[in-house]
Amino acid sequence: MEYPEPLSVLDAQGNYDPNRAPAELRPYLDELGLDKLKQFFADMYITRVFDKDASNLQRQGQLGLWIPSQGQEAVQVAAAYASRPDDYIFPAYREHAIARIRGIDPFDILRWLRGNTHGGWDPKKHNFHIYTVVIGAHALHATGYAMGINLDREKDPSVDKAVMVFYGDGATSQGDTNEAMIFAASYKTPQVFVVQNNQWAISVPVTVQSKTPIYLRAQGFGIPSWQIDGNDVMVSYALAKHALNSARNGGGPQFIEAVTYRQGAHTSSDDPTKYEDPEMRAEWLEKDPIKRLEIYLRAQGVEEEFFTALDAEAKEYAAGIRARLIALGAPETSTMFRNVYSEYHPVTEAQEKWLADYEASFEVEI
Ligand SMILES: Cc1ncc(C[n+]2csc(CCOP(=O)(O)OP(=O)(O)O)c2C)c(N)n1
Ligand SMILES: [Mg+2]
């Protein structure tokens, strides 16, 4: 079966055509002046430089794991700016661009993947939940939170917060995400589901995961849905804002499938050369979200100086985080025993002692 192309207004060659968007998105596209687009570009660019450096840090033995976001920056930056600070966001584990814009210090993401902290940040402070690695589990948390907003609204009709939840194409096969959609539709929650379809669930291609475009599934739950080019920051912004406003104004849950590509490995533990078709990869690299916005900005008269200064800023930013990370040192082994229960527990105490004795049994310090 043939399906239409995802909605896009900024194509891979950097051509902008707002007429391709439906009328309800036009007011949001009109908000996108040059200053805002330069800000979007800066956030995408800085996240990518940080992300690449984080991959290097993993290879240099400074992190247990890294989860790259490379290639998915556009929809993330767009959604972050489309949301209001009091909207609550539930990320999966690859939403580094959103985390940064929400005020999370990316250093805290690295501390988490180094084992120095089990959470990383205070979700309430940023209205940005901690990362969830259990695929799809947080979709239920998001729907539960959004049901809570409805209860708050019964007491105070001026409450107009919304929830956004992010997960991947693979997560759409989990029971949790489907159950979350059922409850969201039934209880008409103020909530936007954002699926970043990056074409892969580790090595499983989306063509195996779903036999229809993912956004069509939502309609079976009675949830309005769209499919957009997630590498187009402009359409991503306009639709995210439209969907959030519909959700907060009583329209119930909304669903966005942002079609994008995972340019990096699934994580640093994965080797995509074992399963990725190099031609497909090359085609997607041509559709890079940063490249196309750069072409557009240059065509609008943004000068070289902006790009050069941004590159220097991004490198300095990443270097600063790197230095702080290396200064952290190794996490204490005791933390893995002492954080299991809220109070110290005889079983974990015995385990901690066993490990200490075991390590002491080596002649060489490890
Ligand atoms: C419940 C559960 N099952 C399996 C895994 C192992 N796992 C980690 S990531 C992943 C693939 C997820 O793919 P997708 O939802 O498309 O997100 P992406 O990693 O592409 O962003 C799997 C199967 C897990 N973390 N949790
Ligand atoms: Mg995926």
mmCIF file of C-alpha atoms and ligand atoms in Angstrom:
data_model
loop_
_atom_site.group_PDB
_atom_site.id
_atom_site.type_symbol
_atom_site.label_atom_id
_atom_site.label_comp_id
_atom_site.label_asym_id
_atom_site.label_seq_id
_atom_site.Cartn_x
_atom_site.Cartn_y
_atom_site.Cartn_z
ATOM 1 C CA MET A 1 0.000 0.000 0.000
ATOM 2 C CA GLU A 2 1.184 3.525 -0.797
ATOM 3 C CA TYR A 3 1.102 6.171 1.924
ATOM 4 C CA PRO A 4 1.655 9.936 1.592
ATOM 5 C CA GLU A 5 5.051 11.427 2.433
ATOM 6 C CA PRO A 6 5.449 12.857 5.962
ATOM 7 C CA LEU A 7 4.423 16.501 6.254
ATOM 8 C CA SER A 8 7.338 18.880 5.724
ATOM 9 C CA VAL A 9 7.875 22.593 5.061
ATOM 10 C CA LEU A 10 11.697 22.706 5.082
ATOM 11 C CA ASP A 11 13.035 20.114 2.675
ATOM 12 C CA ALA A 12 16.409 18.386 2.693
ATOM 13 C CA GLN A 13 17.835 21.070 0.358
ATOM 14 C CA GLY A 14 16.852 23.841 2.774
ATOM 15 C CA ASN A 15 13.853 25.122 0.770
ATOM 16 C CA TYR A 16 11.059 26.510 2.935
ATOM 17 C CA ASP A 17 7.476 26.354 1.689
ATOM 18 C CA PRO A 18 4.838 27.113 4.329
ATOM 19 C CA ASN A 19 2.078 26.401 1.793
ATOM 20 C CA ARG A 20 2.719 22.707 2.253
ATOM 21 C CA ALA A 21 1.352 22.958 5.807
ATOM 22 C CA PRO A 22 -2.369 22.851 6.597
ATOM 23 C CA ALA A 23 -3.974 26.143 7.620
ATOM 24 C CA GLU A 24 -4.080 25.306 11.342
ATOM 25 C CA LEU A 25 -0.277 25.163 11.469
ATOM 26 C CA ARG A 26 0.341 28.455 9.669
ATOM 27 C CA PRO A 27 0.098 30.731 12.765
ATOM 28 C CA TYR A 28 2.798 28.683 14.471
ATOM 29 C CA LEU A 29 5.054 28.733 11.413
ATOM 30 C CA ASP A 30 4.616 32.497 11.329
ATOM 31 C CA GLU A 31 6.125 32.680 14.842
ATOM 32 C CA LEU A 32 9.419 31.427 13.445
ATOM 33 C CA GLY A 33 11.449 34.581 12.843
ATOM 34 C CA LEU A 34 15.151 34.485 12.126
ATOM 35 C CA ASP A 35 16.182 34.947 15.767
ATOM 36 C CA LYS A 36 14.119 31.976 16.869
ATOM 37 C CA LEU A 37 15.493 29.809 14.077
ATOM 38 C CA LYS A 38 19.052 30.817 14.971
ATOM 39 C CA GLN A 39 18.291 29.758 18.536
ATOM 40 C CA PHE A 40 16.955 26.402 17.313
ATOM 41 C CA PHE A 41 20.060 25.947 15.192
ATOM 42 C CA ALA A 42 22.347 26.760 18.115
ATOM 43 C CA ASP A 43 20.611 24.232 20.359
ATOM 44 C CA MET A 44 20.760 21.525 17.712
ATOM 45 C CA TYR A 45 24.399 22.239 16.978
ATOM 46 C CA ILE A 46 25.549 22.389 20.602
ATOM 47 C CA THR A 47 23.702 19.147 21.400
ATOM 48 C CA ARG A 48 25.389 17.406 18.500
ATOM 49 C CA VAL A 49 28.886 18.525 19.475
ATOM 50 C CA PHE A 50 28.247 17.476 23.079
ATOM 51 C CA ASP A 51 26.798 14.158 21.884
ATOM 52 C CA LYS A 52 29.818 13.305 19.749
ATOM 53 C CA ASP A 53 32.133 14.140 22.616
ATOM 54 C CA ALA A 54 30.093 11.936 24.935
ATOM 55 C CA SER A 55 30.579 9.021 22.490
ATOM 56 C CA ASN A 56 34.313 9.670 22.660
ATOM 57 C CA LEU A 57 34.197 9.773 26.453
ATOM 58 C CA GLN A 58 32.634 6.317 26.463
ATOM 59 C CA ARG A 59 35.363 4.974 24.203
ATOM 60 C CA GLN A 60 37.944 6.548 26.481
ATOM 61 C CA GLY A 61 36.589 4.592 29.432
ATOM 62 C CA GLN A 62 34.935 7.548 31.163
ATOM 63 C CA LEU A 63 31.344 6.331 30.744
ATOM 64 C CA GLY A 64 29.781 2.905 31.093
ATOM 65 C CA LEU A 65 27.472 3.633 28.186
ATOM 66 C CA TRP A 66 26.455 6.404 25.802
ATOM 67 C CA ILE A 67 23.106 6.779 24.027
ATOM 68 C CA PRO A 68 23.548 9.051 21.002
ATOM 69 C CA SER A 69 20.850 11.469 19.871
ATOM 70 C CA GLN A 70 22.622 12.395 16.641
ATOM 71 C CA GLY A 71 20.182 12.944 13.773
ATOM 72 C CA GLN A 72 17.144 13.456 16.003
ATOM 73 C CA GLU A 73 17.885 16.980 17.167
ATOM 74 C CA ALA A 74 15.235 18.822 15.125
ATOM 75 C CA VAL A 75 12.076 17.312 16.542
ATOM 76 C CA GLN A 76 13.564 17.392 20.028
ATOM 77 C CA VAL A 77 14.507 21.070 19.935
ATOM 78 C CA ALA A 78 11.203 21.970 18.294
ATOM 79 C CA ALA A 79 9.105 20.127 20.862
ATOM 80 C CA ALA A 80 11.082 21.576 23.759
ATOM 81 C CA TYR A 81 10.466 25.136 22.560
ATOM 82 C CA ALA A 82 6.836 24.419 21.713
ATOM 83 C CA SER A 83 6.144 23.329 25.283
ATOM 84 C CA ARG A 84 5.627 25.700 28.192
ATOM 85 C CA PRO A 85 7.830 25.416 31.285
ATOM 86 C CA ASP A 86 4.876 24.130 33.322
ATOM 87 C CA ASP A 87 4.081 21.381 30.798
ATOM 88 C CA TYR A 88 5.467 18.126 32.104
ATOM 89 C CA ILE A 89 7.739 16.097 29.818
ATOM 90 C CA PHE A 90 8.401 12.364 30.090
ATOM 91 C CA PRO A 91 11.494 11.465 28.032
ATOM 92 C CA ALA A 92 12.788 8.010 27.132
ATOM 93 C CA TYR A 93 16.627 8.061 27.218
ATOM 94 C CA ARG A 94 17.762 9.805 24.030
ATOM 95 C CA GLU A 95 16.194 13.232 24.528
ATOM 96 C CA HIS A 96 19.384 15.139 25.316
ATOM 97 C CA ALA A 97 18.397 18.238 23.332
ATOM 98 C CA ILE A 98 15.147 18.569 25.259
ATOM 99 C CA ALA A 99 16.908 17.985 28.562
ATOM 100 C CA ARG A 100 19.329 20.857 27.875
ATOM 101 C CA ILE A 101 16.592 23.276 26.910
ATOM 102 C CA ARG A 102 14.657 22.291 30.045
ATOM 103 C CA GLY A 103 17.634 23.409 32.110
ATOM 104 C CA ILE A 104 19.182 20.013 32.817
ATOM 105 C CA ASP A 105 22.963 20.215 32.892
ATOM 106 C CA PRO A 106 24.082 17.550 30.341
ATOM 107 C CA PHE A 107 26.832 16.775 32.827
ATOM 108 C CA ASP A 108 24.072 15.149 34.896
ATOM 109 C CA ILE A 109 23.225 12.805 32.004
ATOM 110 C CA LEU A 110 26.879 11.798 31.881
ATOM 111 C CA ARG A 111 27.071 11.321 35.670
ATOM 112 C CA TRP A 112 24.147 8.920 35.326
ATOM 113 C CA LEU A 113 25.792 6.903 32.552
ATOM 114 C CA ARG A 114 28.996 6.786 34.558
ATOM 115 C CA GLY A 115 27.204 5.289 37.528
ATOM 116 C CA ASN A 116 27.756 8.267 39.835
ATOM 117 C CA THR A 117 24.029 8.895 40.289
ATOM 118 C CA HIS A 118 20.952 6.740 39.916
ATOM 119 C CA GLY A 119 18.670 9.501 38.667
ATOM 120 C CA GLY A 120 20.560 12.571 37.620
ATOM 121 C CA TRP A 121 18.226 15.466 38.336
ATOM 122 C CA ASP A 122 15.173 16.588 40.250
ATOM 123 C CA PRO A 123 12.256 16.109 37.829
ATOM 124 C CA LYS A 124 10.006 18.542 39.699
ATOM 125 C CA LYS A 125 12.494 21.372 39.344
ATOM 126 C CA HIS A 126 12.457 21.135 35.550
ATOM 127 C CA ASN A 127 9.090 19.482 34.857
ATOM 128 C CA PHE A 128 11.252 16.978 33.002
ATOM 129 C CA HIS A 129 11.136 13.441 34.248
ATOM 130 C CA ILE A 130 14.216 11.287 34.762
ATOM 131 C CA TYR A 131 15.189 9.077 31.837
ATOM 132 C CA THR A 132 13.341 5.740 31.565
ATOM 133 C CA VAL A 133 15.200 2.842 29.980
ATOM 134 C CA VAL A 134 12.356 0.357 30.454
ATOM 135 C CA ILE A 135 10.847 0.689 27.008
ATOM 136 C CA GLY A 136 7.453 2.363 27.029
ATOM 137 C CA ALA A 137 6.932 2.253 30.808
ATOM 138 C CA HIS A 138 6.912 6.033 31.096
ATOM 139 C CA ALA A 139 3.993 6.300 28.641
ATOM 140 C CA LEU A 140 1.820 4.968 31.460
ATOM 141 C CA HIS A 141 3.383 7.398 33.908
ATOM 142 C CA ALA A 142 2.648 10.212 31.479
ATOM 143 C CA THR A 143 -0.992 9.237 31.076
ATOM 144 C CA GLY A 144 -1.359 8.882 34.833
ATOM 145 C CA TYR A 145 0.153 12.330 35.317
ATOM 146 C CA ALA A 146 -2.164 13.780 32.683
ATOM 147 C CA MET A 147 -5.173 12.153 34.391
ATOM 148 C CA GLY A 148 -3.980 13.945 37.529
ATOM 149 C CA ILE A 149 -4.038 17.266 35.679
ATOM 150 C CA ASN A 150 -7.676 16.579 34.794
ATOM 151 C CA LEU A 151 -8.438 16.063 38.506
ATOM 152 C CA ASP A 152 -6.653 19.317 39.357
ATOM 153 C CA ARG A 153 -8.725 21.031 36.701
ATOM 154 C CA GLU A 154 -11.947 19.862 38.334
ATOM 155 C CA LYS A 155 -10.920 21.854 41.410
ATOM 156 C CA ASP A 156 -9.435 24.769 39.499
ATOM 157 C CA PRO A 157 -10.612 25.246 35.884
ATOM 158 C CA SER A 158 -7.749 27.648 35.179
ATOM 159 C CA VAL A 159 -5.251 24.742 35.220
ATOM 160 C CA ASP A 160 -4.113 24.360 31.607
ATOM 161 C CA LYS A 161 -0.957 22.283 31.789
ATOM 162 C CA ALA A 162 -0.225 19.553 29.266
ATOM 163 C CA VAL A 163 2.003 16.493 29.207
ATOM 164 C CA MET A 164 4.380 15.357 26.481
ATOM 165 C CA VAL A 165 5.774 11.860 26.307
ATOM 166 C CA PHE A 166 8.567 10.709 23.991
ATOM 167 C CA TYR A 167 9.316 7.194 22.880
ATOM 168 C CA GLY A 168 10.580 5.314 19.858
ATOM 169 C CA ASP A 169 9.156 3.258 17.009
ATOM 170 C CA GLY A 170 10.112 0.053 18.825
ATOM 171 C CA ALA A 171 8.250 1.119 21.955
ATOM 172 C CA THR A 172 5.000 1.237 19.993
ATOM 173 C CA SER A 173 5.000 -2.581 20.122
ATOM 174 C CA GLN A 174 4.993 -2.584 23.913
ATOM 175 C CA GLY A 175 1.753 -3.178 25.786
ATOM 176 C CA ASP A 176 2.485 -0.182 28.014
ATOM 177 C CA THR A 177 2.353 2.398 25.210
ATOM 178 C CA ASN A 178 -0.894 0.928 23.885
ATOM 179 C CA GLU A 179 -2.468 0.826 27.333
ATOM 180 C CA ALA A 180 -1.363 4.403 27.849
ATOM 181 C CA MET A 181 -3.198 5.431 24.674
ATOM 182 C CA ILE A 182 -6.376 3.623 25.705
ATOM 183 C CA PHE A 183 -6.515 5.396 29.070
ATOM 184 C CA ALA A 184 -5.544 8.713 27.492
ATOM 185 C CA ALA A 185 -8.382 8.461 24.968
ATOM 186 C CA SER A 186 -10.938 7.242 27.520
ATOM 187 C CA TYR A 187 -10.111 9.947 30.057
ATOM 188 C CA LYS A 188 -9.444 12.645 27.446
ATOM 189 C CA THR A 189 -6.114 13.561 28.950
ATOM 190 C CA PRO A 190 -4.256 16.769 28.076
ATOM 191 C CA GLN A 191 -1.359 14.907 26.541
ATOM 192 C CA VAL A 192 0.792 14.683 23.408
ATOM 193 C CA PHE A 193 2.438 11.415 22.425
ATOM 194 C CA VAL A 194 5.591 11.980 20.363
ATOM 195 C CA VAL A 195 7.067 8.948 18.647
ATOM 196 C CA GLN A 196 10.498 9.504 17.205
ATOM 197 C CA ASN A 197 10.526 6.959 14.434
ATOM 198 C CA ASN A 198 14.278 6.739 13.935
ATOM 199 C CA GLN A 199 13.842 3.627 11.750
ATOM 200 C CA TRP A 200 15.409 1.243 14.259
ATOM 201 C CA ALA A 201 14.769 -0.536 17.534
ATOM 202 C CA ILE A 202 18.375 -1.561 18.075
ATOM 203 C CA SER A 203 18.776 -3.831 14.982
ATOM 204 C CA VAL A 204 15.061 -4.316 14.203
ATOM 205 C CA PRO A 205 13.912 -2.052 11.348
ATOM 206 C CA VAL A 206 10.620 -0.210 11.668
ATOM 207 C CA THR A 207 9.350 -2.088 8.605
ATOM 208 C CA VAL A 208 9.281 -5.202 10.791
ATOM 209 C CA GLN A 209 7.913 -3.333 13.797
ATOM 210 C CA SER A 210 4.806 -1.960 12.082
ATOM 211 C CA LYS A 211 3.009 -2.828 8.869
ATOM 212 C CA THR A 212 1.255 0.532 8.712
ATOM 213 C CA PRO A 213 2.717 3.981 9.325
ATOM 214 C CA ILE A 214 2.852 4.282 13.112
ATOM 215 C CA TYR A 215 0.689 7.413 13.307
ATOM 216 C CA LEU A 216 -2.268 5.521 11.816
ATOM 217 C CA ARG A 217 -2.377 3.216 14.800
ATOM 218 C CA ALA A 218 -3.265 6.108 17.121
ATOM 219 C CA GLN A 219 -6.406 6.792 15.114
ATOM 220 C CA GLY A 220 -7.624 3.312 16.011
ATOM 221 C CA PHE A 221 -7.604 4.476 19.629
ATOM 222 C CA GLY A 222 -9.582 7.594 18.716
ATOM 223 C CA ILE A 223 -6.533 9.838 19.049
ATOM 224 C CA PRO A 224 -5.931 12.485 16.349
ATOM 225 C CA SER A 225 -2.536 11.887 14.775
ATOM 226 C CA TRP A 226 -0.062 13.261 12.254
ATOM 227 C CA GLN A 227 3.086 12.096 10.565
ATOM 228 C CA ILE A 228 5.764 14.723 10.051
ATOM 229 C CA ASP A 229 9.318 14.957 8.809
ATOM 230 C CA GLY A 230 11.077 14.985 12.167
ATOM 231 C CA ASN A 231 14.227 16.377 10.558
ATOM 232 C CA ASP A 232 12.320 19.553 9.717
ATOM 233 C CA VAL A 233 12.531 21.735 12.793
ATOM 234 C CA MET A 234 9.901 24.169 11.488
ATOM 235 C CA VAL A 235 7.064 21.731 10.905
ATOM 236 C CA SER A 236 8.025 19.922 14.109
ATOM 237 C CA TYR A 237 7.663 23.161 16.079
ATOM 238 C CA ALA A 238 4.375 24.129 14.462
ATOM 239 C CA LEU A 239 2.772 20.744 14.972
ATOM 240 C CA ALA A 240 4.059 20.285 18.520
ATOM 241 C CA LYS A 241 2.614 23.665 19.482
ATOM 242 C CA HIS A 242 -0.678 22.976 17.747
ATOM 243 C CA ALA A 243 -0.993 19.549 19.386
ATOM 244 C CA LEU A 244 -0.124 20.909 22.841
ATOM 245 C CA ASN A 245 -2.683 23.678 22.502
ATOM 246 C CA SER A 246 -5.362 21.221 21.364
ATOM 247 C CA ALA A 247 -4.550 18.964 24.301
ATOM 248 C CA ARG A 248 -4.580 21.758 26.884
ATOM 249 C CA ASN A 249 -7.788 23.275 25.485
ATOM 250 C CA GLY A 250 -9.901 20.168 26.011
ATOM 251 C CA GLY A 251 -9.144 18.345 22.750
ATOM 252 C CA GLY A 252 -7.819 15.274 24.557
ATOM 253 C CA PRO A 253 -4.686 13.360 23.622
ATOM 254 C CA GLN A 254 -2.819 13.977 20.371
ATOM 255 C CA PHE A 255 -0.223 11.844 18.605
ATOM 256 C CA ILE A 256 2.788 12.844 16.504
ATOM 257 C CA GLU A 257 4.975 10.447 14.547
ATOM 258 C CA ALA A 258 8.201 12.275 13.738
ATOM 259 C CA VAL A 259 10.041 10.427 10.996
ATOM 260 C CA THR A 260 13.769 10.747 11.499
ATOM 261 C CA TYR A 261 16.942 8.682 11.504
ATOM 262 C CA ARG A 262 19.271 7.392 14.182
ATOM 263 C CA GLN A 263 22.625 8.436 12.743
ATOM 264 C CA GLY A 264 24.658 6.920 15.534
ATOM 265 C CA ALA A 265 24.691 3.448 17.009
ATOM 266 C CA HIS A 266 21.750 2.418 19.203
ATOM 267 C CA THR A 267 24.142 2.823 22.123
ATOM 268 C CA SER A 268 27.892 2.543 22.492
ATOM 269 C CA SER A 269 27.326 -1.210 23.016
ATOM 270 C CA ASP A 270 25.924 -1.615 19.509
ATOM 271 C CA ASP A 271 27.635 -1.991 16.116
ATOM 272 C CA PRO A 272 25.193 -0.945 13.359
ATOM 273 C CA THR A 273 27.621 -1.963 10.595
ATOM 274 C CA LYS A 274 26.410 -5.509 11.321
ATOM 275 C CA TYR A 275 22.865 -4.742 10.142
ATOM 276 C CA GLU A 276 22.581 -1.274 8.587
ATOM 277 C CA ASP A 277 22.412 -0.869 4.823
ATOM 278 C CA PRO A 278 25.114 1.715 3.952
ATOM 279 C CA GLU A 279 23.043 3.088 1.050
ATOM 280 C CA MET A 280 20.063 3.735 3.289
ATOM 281 C CA ARG A 281 22.343 5.418 5.778
ATOM 282 C CA ALA A 282 23.860 7.650 3.074
ATOM 283 C CA GLU A 283 20.383 8.675 1.910
ATOM 284 C CA TRP A 284 19.368 9.652 5.421
ATOM 285 C CA LEU A 285 22.556 11.622 6.034
ATOM 286 C CA GLU A 286 21.513 13.785 3.075
ATOM 287 C CA LYS A 287 18.342 14.597 5.020
ATOM 288 C CA ASP A 288 20.259 15.760 8.089
ATOM 289 C CA PRO A 289 18.252 18.241 10.169
ATOM 290 C CA ILE A 290 21.153 20.558 10.994
ATOM 291 C CA LYS A 291 22.516 20.724 7.470
ATOM 292 C CA ARG A 292 19.195 21.773 5.973
ATOM 293 C CA LEU A 293 18.589 24.513 8.537
ATOM 294 C CA GLU A 294 22.108 25.814 7.959
ATOM 295 C CA ILE A 295 21.427 26.103 4.210
ATOM 296 C CA TYR A 296 18.201 27.963 4.952
ATOM 297 C CA LEU A 297 19.817 30.340 7.453
ATOM 298 C CA ARG A 298 22.682 31.155 5.082
ATOM 299 C CA ALA A 299 20.164 31.840 2.300
ATOM 300 C CA GLN A 300 18.421 34.257 4.688
ATOM 301 C CA GLY A 301 21.660 36.190 5.078
ATOM 302 C CA VAL A 302 23.004 34.756 8.340
ATOM 303 C CA GLU A 303 26.716 35.279 8.098
ATOM 304 C CA GLU A 304 29.688 33.000 8.508
ATOM 305 C CA GLU A 305 30.570 34.724 11.783
ATOM 306 C CA PHE A 306 27.473 33.255 13.470
ATOM 307 C CA PHE A 307 28.445 29.708 12.495
ATOM 308 C CA THR A 308 32.107 30.116 13.433
ATOM 309 C CA ALA A 309 31.294 31.614 16.828
ATOM 310 C CA LEU A 310 28.737 28.885 17.504
ATOM 311 C CA ASP A 311 31.231 26.154 16.646
ATOM 312 C CA ALA A 312 33.739 27.629 19.102
ATOM 313 C CA GLU A 313 31.061 27.994 21.780
ATOM 314 C CA ALA A 314 29.885 24.388 21.317
ATOM 315 C CA LYS A 315 33.398 22.984 21.543
ATOM 316 C CA GLU A 316 34.158 24.988 24.660
ATOM 317 C CA TYR A 317 30.862 23.864 26.184
ATOM 318 C CA ALA A 318 31.597 20.181 25.521
ATOM 319 C CA ALA A 319 35.167 20.556 26.778
ATOM 320 C CA GLY A 320 33.872 22.085 30.019
ATOM 321 C CA ILE A 321 31.565 19.140 30.618
ATOM 322 C CA ARG A 322 34.385 16.705 29.767
ATOM 323 C CA ALA A 323 36.693 18.305 32.324
ATOM 324 C CA ARG A 324 34.065 18.165 35.061
ATOM 325 C CA LEU A 325 33.309 14.541 34.278
ATOM 326 C CA ILE A 326 36.919 13.428 34.428
ATOM 327 C CA ALA A 327 37.340 15.279 37.720
ATOM 328 C CA LEU A 328 34.497 13.213 39.211
ATOM 329 C CA GLY A 329 36.547 10.099 39.665
ATOM 330 C CA ALA A 330 35.040 6.638 40.000
ATOM 331 C CA PRO A 331 31.798 6.188 41.911
ATOM 332 C CA GLU A 332 32.097 4.499 45.304
ATOM 333 C CA THR A 333 31.163 0.814 45.007
ATOM 334 C CA SER A 334 29.227 1.182 48.269
ATOM 335 C CA THR A 335 26.562 3.297 46.507
ATOM 336 C CA MET A 336 25.213 0.265 44.669
ATOM 337 C CA PHE A 337 24.456 -1.388 47.997
ATOM 338 C CA ARG A 338 23.428 1.640 50.024
ATOM 339 C CA ASN A 339 20.837 2.953 47.587
ATOM 340 C CA VAL A 340 18.816 -0.239 47.220
ATOM 341 C CA TYR A 341 16.590 0.520 50.219
ATOM 342 C CA SER A 342 15.867 3.835 51.865
ATOM 343 C CA GLU A 343 17.546 2.520 55.015
ATOM 344 C CA TYR A 344 20.636 0.389 55.302
ATOM 345 C CA HIS A 345 19.587 -3.262 54.986
ATOM 346 C CA PRO A 346 21.256 -6.366 56.519
ATOM 347 C CA VAL A 347 21.259 -8.259 53.192
ATOM 348 C CA THR A 348 22.893 -5.477 51.173
ATOM 349 C CA GLU A 349 25.208 -4.757 54.117
ATOM 350 C CA ALA A 350 26.408 -8.386 53.969
ATOM 351 C CA GLN A 351 26.857 -8.118 50.194
ATOM 352 C CA GLU A 352 28.864 -4.931 50.549
ATOM 353 C CA LYS A 353 31.121 -6.564 53.118
ATOM 354 C CA TRP A 354 31.568 -9.618 50.886
ATOM 355 C CA LEU A 355 32.708 -7.460 47.969
ATOM 356 C CA ALA A 356 35.089 -5.451 50.175
ATOM 357 C CA ASP A 357 36.663 -8.695 51.490
ATOM 358 C CA TYR A 358 36.880 -10.103 47.966
ATOM 359 C CA GLU A 359 38.625 -7.023 46.625
ATOM 360 C CA ALA A 360 40.962 -7.009 49.634
ATOM 361 C CA SER A 361 41.945 -10.585 48.778
ATOM 362 C CA PHE A 362 43.841 -9.431 45.668
ATOM 363 C CA GLU A 363 47.521 -8.681 46.035
ATOM 364 C CA VAL A 364 47.266 -5.827 43.562
ATOM 365 C CA GLU A 365 44.860 -2.986 44.298
ATOM 366 C CA ILE A 366 41.966 -2.999 41.781
HETATM 367 C C1 LIG B 1 10.882 -3.464 28.442
HETATM 368 C C2 LIG B 1 12.188 -3.485 27.720
HETATM 369 N N1 LIG B 1 12.431 -4.412 26.777
HETATM 370 C C3 LIG B 1 13.611 -4.415 26.110
HETATM 371 C C4 LIG B 1 14.555 -3.474 26.387
HETATM 372 C C5 LIG B 1 15.879 -3.468 25.617
HETATM 373 N N2 LIG B 1 15.883 -2.341 24.696
HETATM 374 C C6 LIG B 1 16.507 -1.194 24.990
HETATM 375 S S1 LIG B 1 16.339 -0.030 23.792
HETATM 376 C C7 LIG B 1 15.419 -1.070 22.833
HETATM 377 C C8 LIG B 1 14.905 -0.621 21.486
HETATM 378 C C9 LIG B 1 13.982 0.537 21.564
HETATM 379 O O1 LIG B 1 13.721 1.035 20.287
HETATM 380 P P1 LIG B 1 12.855 2.331 20.072
HETATM 381 O O2 LIG B 1 11.652 2.281 20.935
HETATM 382 O O3 LIG B 1 12.639 2.473 18.620
HETATM 383 O O4 LIG B 1 13.759 3.518 20.636
HETATM 384 P P2 LIG B 1 15.184 4.027 20.112
HETATM 385 O O5 LIG B 1 16.210 3.297 20.946
HETATM 386 O O6 LIG B 1 15.285 3.717 18.659
HETATM 387 O O7 LIG B 1 15.216 5.480 20.409
HETATM 388 C C10 LIG B 1 15.256 -2.309 23.461
HETATM 389 C C11 LIG B 1 14.525 -3.446 22.880
HETATM 390 C C12 LIG B 1 14.290 -2.530 27.402
HETATM 391 N N3 LIG B 1 15.153 -1.566 27.727
HETATM 392 N N4 LIG B 1 13.090 -2.543 28.028
HETATM 393 MG MG MG B 2 13.743 3.583 17.247
#
